[in-house]
XYZ file of N, CA and C in Angstrom:
594
model
N -11.693 -61.874 113.622
C -11.018 -62.029 114.906
C -9.746 -62.845 114.678
N -8.590 -62.276 115.058
C -7.353 -63.007 114.774
C -7.019 -63.999 115.885
N -5.989 -64.803 115.630
C -5.648 -65.911 116.527
C -5.281 -65.442 117.926
N -4.594 -64.292 118.020
C -4.166 -63.830 119.349
C -5.368 -63.436 120.196
N -6.413 -62.871 119.564
C -7.643 -62.529 120.296
C -8.290 -63.810 120.817
N -8.476 -64.770 119.928
C -9.124 -66.033 120.309
C -8.324 -66.734 121.406
N -6.993 -66.758 121.264
C -6.144 -67.446 122.248
C -6.280 -66.785 123.619
N -6.301 -65.444 123.636
C -6.431 -64.723 124.912
C -7.787 -65.000 125.546
N -8.865 -64.886 124.764
C -10.205 -65.115 125.314
C -10.364 -66.548 125.813
N -9.731 -67.495 125.122
C -9.863 -68.911 125.489
C -9.153 -69.250 126.804
N -8.301 -68.341 127.296
C -7.660 -68.583 128.601
C -8.695 -68.537 129.739
N -9.829 -67.905 129.469
C -10.958 -67.889 130.409
C -11.904 -69.006 129.947
N -12.011 -70.112 130.712
C -12.804 -71.264 130.250
C -14.262 -70.920 129.932
N -14.852 -70.019 130.707
C -16.243 -69.616 130.453
C -16.343 -68.892 129.115
N -15.411 -67.969 128.858
C -15.395 -67.247 127.595
C -15.079 -68.190 126.436
N -14.199 -69.184 126.670
C -13.857 -70.157 125.623
C -15.123 -70.851 125.117
N -16.025 -71.182 126.052
C -17.286 -71.840 125.668
C -18.143 -70.913 124.804
N -18.138 -69.608 125.130
C -18.906 -68.644 124.325
C -18.305 -68.505 122.931
N -16.981 -68.478 122.852
C -16.303 -68.361 121.549
C -16.669 -69.559 120.685
N -16.668 -70.756 121.288
C -17.032 -71.964 120.539
C -18.483 -71.906 120.068
N -19.359 -71.430 120.946
C -20.789 -71.412 120.629
C -21.119 -70.355 119.577
N -20.489 -69.195 119.669
C -20.865 -68.050 118.814
C -20.008 -67.911 117.560
N -18.851 -68.558 117.544
C -17.948 -68.380 116.413
C -17.263 -67.019 116.485
N -16.504 -66.650 115.449
C -15.740 -65.397 115.521
C -16.641 -64.156 115.487
N -16.414 -63.260 116.442
C -17.080 -61.952 116.452
C -15.992 -60.899 116.321
N -16.281 -59.862 115.566
C -15.229 -58.891 115.283
C -15.491 -57.558 115.959
N -14.442 -56.797 116.140
C -14.526 -55.402 116.564
C -13.811 -54.617 115.471
N -14.578 -53.920 114.670
C -13.999 -53.201 113.535
C -14.496 -51.767 113.536
N -13.656 -50.831 113.086
C -14.109 -49.437 113.038
C -15.260 -49.260 112.048
N -16.125 -48.309 112.348
C -17.254 -48.004 111.465
C -16.760 -47.258 110.230
N -17.487 -47.414 109.132
C -17.157 -46.654 107.919
C -17.416 -45.170 108.139
N -18.399 -44.854 108.981
C -18.799 -43.463 109.196
C -18.978 -43.222 110.696
N -17.999 -42.560 111.287
C -18.015 -42.364 112.735
C -19.203 -41.529 113.196
N -19.538 -40.489 112.431
C -20.655 -39.624 112.825
C -21.973 -40.405 112.842
N -22.223 -41.170 111.786
C -23.466 -41.950 111.715
C -23.536 -42.939 112.878
N -22.388 -43.525 113.226
C -22.361 -44.490 114.335
C -22.677 -43.812 115.665
N -22.172 -42.594 115.845
C -22.463 -41.856 117.077
C -23.952 -41.511 117.145
N -24.528 -41.132 116.019
C -25.982 -40.870 115.983
C -26.757 -42.117 116.401
N -26.317 -43.290 115.919
C -26.972 -44.542 116.287
C -26.933 -44.746 117.796
N -25.784 -44.489 118.416
C -25.680 -44.656 119.873
C -26.623 -43.711 120.615
N -26.757 -42.485 120.111
C -27.653 -41.525 120.769
C -29.109 -41.962 120.613
N -29.471 -42.395 119.409
C -30.836 -42.893 119.185
C -31.116 -44.090 120.103
N -30.107 -44.963 120.281
C -30.279 -46.193 121.064
C -30.343 -45.967 122.566
N -29.934 -44.803 123.047
C -29.875 -44.557 124.492
C -31.203 -44.919 125.154
N -31.139 -45.788 126.156
C -32.277 -46.146 127.006
C -33.470 -46.705 126.234
N -33.191 -47.405 125.129
C -34.272 -48.031 124.361
C -33.991 -49.514 124.189
N -35.049 -50.295 124.034
C -34.869 -51.702 123.688
C -34.322 -51.779 122.264
N -33.711 -52.911 121.937
C -33.116 -53.095 120.614
C -34.153 -52.884 119.505
N -35.357 -53.455 119.689
C -36.398 -53.368 118.652
C -36.879 -51.931 118.467
N -37.152 -51.225 119.570
C -37.602 -49.831 119.483
C -36.544 -48.966 118.808
N -35.293 -49.168 119.216
C -34.192 -48.366 118.667
C -34.086 -48.567 117.162
N -34.207 -49.812 116.697
C -34.079 -50.102 115.260
C -35.178 -49.397 114.461
N -36.403 -49.419 114.985
C -37.524 -48.787 114.280
C -37.342 -47.271 114.211
N -36.947 -46.665 115.319
C -36.757 -45.205 115.346
C -35.585 -44.807 114.460
N -34.530 -45.603 114.489
C -33.349 -45.312 113.665
C -33.727 -45.294 112.180
N -34.549 -46.254 111.765
C -34.983 -46.320 110.369
C -35.783 -45.067 109.988
N -36.686 -44.652 110.863
C -37.501 -43.456 110.575
C -36.633 -42.196 110.583
N -35.648 -42.150 111.475
C -34.711 -41.027 111.561
C -33.968 -40.871 110.233
N -33.464 -41.957 109.683
C -32.739 -41.916 108.396
C -33.687 -41.486 107.277
N -34.939 -41.947 107.331
C -35.935 -41.529 106.330
C -36.140 -40.013 106.369
N -36.269 -39.454 107.564
C -36.463 -38.001 107.709
C -35.261 -37.257 107.127
N -34.064 -37.786 107.376
C -32.856 -37.116 106.875
C -32.709 -37.251 105.363
N -33.353 -38.245 104.783
C -33.224 -38.468 103.346
C -31.923 -39.169 102.986
N -31.360 -39.916 103.931
C -30.119 -40.652 103.685
C -29.342 -40.818 104.970
N -28.153 -41.367 104.846
C -27.310 -41.607 106.027
C -27.074 -40.299 106.780
N -27.002 -40.357 108.118
C -26.794 -39.132 108.894
C -25.469 -38.449 108.562
N -25.548 -37.166 108.297
C -24.367 -36.311 108.182
C -24.637 -35.110 109.070
N -23.588 -34.401 109.514
C -23.841 -33.214 110.333
C -24.786 -32.224 109.644
N -24.599 -31.986 108.355
C -25.449 -31.025 107.645
C -26.906 -31.473 107.600
N -27.134 -32.753 107.323
C -28.514 -33.264 107.270
C -29.196 -33.163 108.624
N -28.470 -33.504 109.688
C -29.069 -33.447 111.028
C -29.416 -32.009 111.389
N -28.509 -31.080 111.096
C -28.758 -29.674 111.442
C -29.885 -29.068 110.604
N -30.053 -29.570 109.374
C -31.079 -29.023 108.477
C -32.456 -29.680 108.674
N -32.489 -30.831 109.345
C -33.744 -31.595 109.452
C -34.795 -30.833 110.244
N -36.056 -31.016 109.843
C -37.186 -30.383 110.510
C -37.399 -31.037 111.880
N -37.428 -30.210 112.921
C -37.540 -30.757 114.287
C -38.828 -31.536 114.479
N -39.939 -31.029 113.964
C -41.227 -31.720 114.121
C -41.184 -33.100 113.464
N -40.547 -33.176 112.304
C -40.442 -34.467 111.598
C -39.572 -35.443 112.395
N -38.509 -34.935 113.011
C -37.649 -35.790 113.839
C -38.428 -36.301 115.060
N -39.259 -35.419 115.631
C -40.071 -35.826 116.785
C -41.094 -36.881 116.352
N -41.700 -36.683 115.181
C -42.671 -37.666 114.668
C -42.015 -39.017 114.400
N -40.715 -39.002 114.106
C -39.985 -40.259 113.872
C -39.777 -41.036 115.164
N -40.095 -40.395 116.297
C -39.998 -41.091 117.575
C -38.883 -40.595 118.474
N -38.176 -39.550 118.044
C -37.108 -38.995 118.875
C -37.679 -37.992 119.866
N -37.226 -38.056 121.098
C -37.659 -37.060 122.087
C -37.007 -35.721 121.753
N -37.566 -34.663 122.289
C -36.977 -33.336 122.097
C -35.534 -33.295 122.585
N -35.275 -34.003 123.678
C -33.918 -34.048 124.238
C -32.963 -34.726 123.267
N -33.393 -35.851 122.669
C -32.502 -36.543 121.725
C -32.265 -35.722 120.467
N -33.277 -35.001 120.015
C -33.084 -34.113 118.856
C -31.998 -33.084 119.190
N -32.087 -32.518 120.385
C -31.080 -31.540 120.818
C -29.689 -32.180 120.855
N -29.599 -33.390 121.414
C -28.304 -34.071 121.516
C -27.722 -34.358 120.127
N -28.581 -34.813 119.206
C -28.115 -35.098 117.843
C -27.602 -33.832 117.168
N -28.299 -32.719 117.397
C -27.842 -31.442 116.815
C -26.528 -30.989 117.457
N -26.369 -31.208 118.771
C -25.116 -30.861 119.446
C -23.943 -31.647 118.855
N -24.175 -32.941 118.618
C -23.131 -33.792 118.036
C -22.807 -33.330 116.616
N -23.849 -33.013 115.848
C -23.636 -32.542 114.472
C -22.805 -31.260 114.459
N -23.117 -30.336 115.364
C -22.363 -29.077 115.440
C -20.906 -29.346 115.823
N -20.699 -30.276 116.763
C -19.333 -30.602 117.200
C -18.526 -31.226 116.064
N -19.163 -32.085 115.264
C -18.457 -32.723 114.154
C -18.170 -31.736 113.028
N -18.977 -30.691 112.936
C -18.761 -29.694 111.883
C -17.741 -28.630 112.310
N -17.453 -28.586 113.599
C -16.533 -27.610 114.170
C -15.115 -27.936 113.694
N -14.502 -27.025 112.964
C -13.169 -27.258 112.408
C -12.065 -27.394 113.450
N -12.351 -27.002 114.682
C -11.334 -27.051 115.741
C -11.116 -28.471 116.271
N -12.150 -29.315 116.146
C -12.071 -30.647 116.749
C -12.238 -31.712 115.674
N -11.504 -32.808 115.848
C -11.581 -33.909 114.893
C -11.903 -35.185 115.661
N -13.122 -35.696 115.476
C -13.563 -36.889 116.196
C -13.445 -38.153 115.337
N -12.792 -38.026 114.176
C -12.651 -39.193 113.310
C -11.573 -40.123 113.865
N -11.522 -41.319 113.301
C -10.512 -42.304 113.704
C -9.108 -41.723 113.539
N -8.884 -41.033 112.420
C -7.572 -40.435 112.165
C -7.272 -39.342 113.197
N -8.274 -38.520 113.469
C -8.087 -37.413 114.405
C -7.838 -37.853 115.835
N -8.298 -39.058 116.168
C -8.156 -39.564 117.536
C -7.135 -40.698 117.630
N -6.377 -40.897 116.559
C -5.472 -42.057 116.464
C -4.515 -42.182 117.646
N -3.907 -41.088 118.069
C -2.924 -41.187 119.144
C -3.486 -40.888 120.523
N -4.806 -40.832 120.634
C -5.459 -40.383 121.868
C -5.917 -41.610 122.668
N -5.637 -41.625 123.974
C -6.026 -42.763 124.816
C -7.547 -42.881 124.893
N -8.012 -44.078 125.233
C -9.454 -44.314 125.352
C -10.090 -43.327 126.331
N -9.465 -43.146 127.494
C -10.060 -42.258 128.511
C -10.087 -40.810 128.025
N -9.051 -40.390 127.294
C -9.034 -39.021 126.766
C -10.108 -38.842 125.690
N -10.369 -39.898 124.899
C -11.463 -39.838 123.912
C -12.790 -39.662 124.639
N -12.987 -40.438 125.716
C -14.219 -40.320 126.513
C -14.347 -38.889 127.039
N -13.247 -38.333 127.551
C -13.272 -36.954 128.071
C -13.668 -35.958 126.983
N -13.107 -36.101 125.794
C -13.418 -35.162 124.695
C -14.867 -35.281 124.264
N -15.325 -36.511 124.108
C -16.700 -36.709 123.640
C -17.724 -36.236 124.658
N -17.442 -36.475 125.945
C -18.431 -36.102 126.959
C -18.482 -34.593 127.197
N -17.614 -33.842 126.533
C -17.751 -32.377 126.545
C -18.955 -31.941 125.703
N -19.409 -32.822 124.797
C -20.581 -32.526 123.964
C -21.820 -32.842 124.791
N -22.696 -31.863 124.964
C -23.906 -32.102 125.751
C -24.768 -33.168 125.073
N -25.067 -34.217 125.824
C -25.844 -35.328 125.272
C -25.016 -36.580 125.073
N -23.687 -36.437 125.124
C -22.815 -37.608 125.023
C -22.298 -37.919 126.424
N -22.816 -39.000 126.992
C -22.347 -39.432 128.311
C -21.281 -40.503 128.170
N -20.840 -41.020 129.295
C -19.770 -42.026 129.300
C -20.184 -43.289 128.531
N -21.470 -43.713 128.675
C -21.929 -44.905 127.952
C -21.798 -44.698 126.445
N -22.304 -43.578 125.946
C -22.260 -43.296 124.515
C -20.821 -43.205 124.031
N -19.967 -42.575 124.833
C -18.556 -42.437 124.451
C -17.882 -43.806 124.357
N -18.230 -44.708 125.270
C -17.613 -46.050 125.222
C -18.152 -46.863 124.040
N -19.426 -46.673 123.698
C -19.955 -47.320 122.492
C -19.201 -46.797 121.263
N -18.879 -45.505 121.278
C -18.133 -44.888 120.175
C -16.739 -45.510 120.068
N -16.086 -45.726 121.210
C -14.757 -46.355 121.192
C -14.816 -47.720 120.513
N -15.838 -48.518 120.864
C -15.929 -49.880 120.322
C -16.413 -49.868 118.879
N -17.561 -49.219 118.640
C -18.243 -49.393 117.354
C -17.853 -48.382 116.281
N -17.393 -47.204 116.672
C -16.970 -46.223 115.668
C -15.466 -46.301 115.444
N -14.698 -46.369 116.545
C -13.240 -46.348 116.418
C -12.626 -47.741 116.355
N -13.401 -48.760 116.713
C -12.881 -50.124 116.662
C -11.789 -50.390 117.683
N -11.873 -49.718 118.836
C -10.868 -49.935 119.890
C -11.106 -51.298 120.538
N -10.041 -52.040 120.756
C -10.155 -53.442 121.143
C -10.231 -53.743 122.620
N -9.965 -52.759 123.487
C -9.857 -53.093 124.914
C -10.745 -52.204 125.781
N -12.050 -52.220 125.492
C -13.015 -51.398 126.231
C -13.982 -52.334 126.962
N -14.195 -52.071 128.249
C -15.166 -52.832 129.040
C -16.227 -51.845 129.536
N -17.359 -51.736 128.811
C -18.353 -50.700 129.123
C -19.331 -51.127 130.224
N -18.885 -51.056 131.465
C -19.741 -51.504 132.565
C -20.904 -50.555 132.841
N -20.969 -49.434 132.136
C -22.143 -48.564 132.211
C -23.312 -49.133 131.423
N -23.061 -50.205 130.653
C -24.096 -50.807 129.820
C -24.822 -51.899 130.609
N -26.139 -51.737 130.752
C -26.928 -52.675 131.546
C -26.825 -54.101 131.001
N -26.868 -54.258 129.680
C -26.809 -55.603 129.088
C -25.466 -56.270 129.385
N -24.392 -55.491 129.413
C -23.074 -56.060 129.745
C -23.070 -56.542 131.191
N -23.566 -55.714 132.096
C -23.580 -56.111 133.504
C -24.468 -57.344 133.733
N -25.684 -57.287 133.175
C -26.614 -58.417 133.347
C -26.043 -59.679 132.681
N -25.417 -59.492 131.526
C -24.818 -60.623 130.813
C -23.706 -61.264 131.614
N -22.814 -60.457 132.172
C -21.716 -60.998 132.986
C -22.287 -61.734 134.195
N -23.300 -61.144 134.837
C -23.913 -61.809 136.000
C -24.532 -63.151 135.606
N -25.219 -63.162 134.462
C -25.882 -64.402 134.028
C -24.844 -65.474 133.677
N -23.806 -65.064 132.930
C -22.826 -66.024 132.418
C -21.870 -66.506 133.509
N -21.479 -65.591 134.393
C -20.425 -65.921 135.357
C -20.930 -66.165 136.780
N -22.192 -65.814 137.060
C -22.636 -65.898 138.460
C -24.099 -66.337 138.583
N -24.555 -67.150 137.609
C -25.938 -67.678 137.635
C -26.986 -66.593 137.832
N -26.721 -65.394 137.302
C -27.694 -64.308 137.382
C -27.664 -63.543 138.692
N -26.827 -63.978 139.631
C -26.718 -63.275 140.921
C -25.877 -62.018 140.751
N -26.185 -61.032 141.583
C -25.530 -59.726 141.463
C -24.021 -59.805 141.708
N -23.283 -59.021 140.918
C -21.835 -58.862 141.100
C -21.545 -57.374 141.229
N -20.515 -57.024 141.972
C -20.092 -55.610 142.039
C -19.332 -55.269 140.758
N -19.212 -53.983 140.477
C -18.437 -53.590 139.292
C -16.977 -54.012 139.428
N -16.466 -53.985 140.661
C -15.078 -54.428 140.875
C -14.933 -55.904 140.491
N -15.926 -56.718 140.869
C -15.885 -58.149 140.509
C -15.981 -58.316 138.988
N -16.808 -57.493 138.343
C -16.929 -57.569 136.880
C -15.624 -57.154 136.201
N -14.976 -56.121 136.760
C -13.690 -55.692 136.191
C -12.652 -56.807 136.306
N -12.721 -57.532 137.419
C -11.786 -58.652 137.623
C -12.046 -59.756 136.591
N -13.315 -60.057 136.326
C -13.655 -61.052 135.292
C -13.129 -60.571 133.941
N -13.391 -59.304 133.622
C -12.961 -58.736 132.343
C -11.455 -58.635 132.191
N -10.736 -58.572 133.318
C -9.271 -58.454 133.260
C -8.656 -59.646 132.524
N -9.303 -60.800 132.597
C -8.798 -62.005 131.913
C -8.818 -61.844 130.391
N -9.612 -60.918 129.887
C -9.732 -60.744 128.430
C -8.764 -59.696 127.883
N -8.050 -58.981 128.762
C -7.117 -57.934 128.305
C -6.094 -58.512 127.356
N -5.675 -57.806 126.339
C -6.082 -56.465 125.914
C -7.220 -56.484 124.881
N -8.144 -57.444 125.037
C -9.226 -57.605 124.052
C -10.596 -57.582 124.727
N -10.764 -56.679 125.687
C -12.030 -56.666 126.425
C -13.225 -56.290 125.558
N -13.019 -55.514 124.485
C -14.138 -55.202 123.580
C -14.684 -56.483 122.949
N -13.789 -57.398 122.620
C -14.215 -58.671 122.020
C -14.982 -59.499 123.054
N -14.447 -59.573 124.279
C -15.157 -60.281 125.342
C -16.549 -59.693 125.549
N -16.620 -58.362 125.493
C -17.903 -57.659 125.633
C -18.872 -58.070 124.530
N -18.381 -58.195 123.305
C -19.251 -58.608 122.194
C -19.847 -59.990 122.457
N -19.031 -60.895 123.017
C -19.545 -62.236 123.328
C -20.585 -62.185 124.446
N -20.349 -61.343 125.433
C -21.328 -61.190 126.524
C -22.651 -60.664 125.959
N -22.577 -59.640 125.101
C -23.797 -59.100 124.484
C -24.524 -60.177 123.685
N -23.757 -60.904 122.854
C -24.376 -61.913 121.985
C -25.103 -62.959 122.819
N -24.483 -63.373 123.908
C -25.091 -64.386 124.774
C -26.319 -63.816 125.493
N -26.204 -62.592 125.964
C -27.305 -61.961 126.711
C -28.516 -61.761 125.799
N -28.257 -61.343 124.560
C -29.368 -60.997 123.657
C -30.036 -62.233 123.060
N -29.380 -63.400 123.188
C -29.999 -64.593 122.563
C -31.117 -65.060 123.461
């Protein structure tokens, strides 16, 4: 995390306290965008612990890190035994087919000049990739620095806990809180997650 990120986040006194408590947290692009997207799909609507266990079994079934070819070739019954629902198996195969499609490039290079919202639009054309998954992709696969994923329950609950003693806030109020972190809302989000998960 560079000085300009820290300086911007510290302008919000509540966030400044989190930065001091947690130390530097980074937002960096993933080495493998496809594998990261698979992780987001596996993680959909699961607790952190459940997701980690299923992800490990999923990689075991594939015989290595997820690639489009491995996902498409994997035995469906074995994927189901690893803990993936039939729907998630379908979604993972849809993503694998989209990444193998020569017409579209979902890599960091392929999306370099594309706005965050346009990336979300492109990704959500793939059946099984919703807005939440697309925003996780922006942060964790592409390393985009200014994403505020209010579709994420932990982000919403975290903001409420940190900024409003756990009392409910509207999304508009959360956006206003997050506006103080611009253009580094992904970093602010990481601090909210870290605090919420502790």
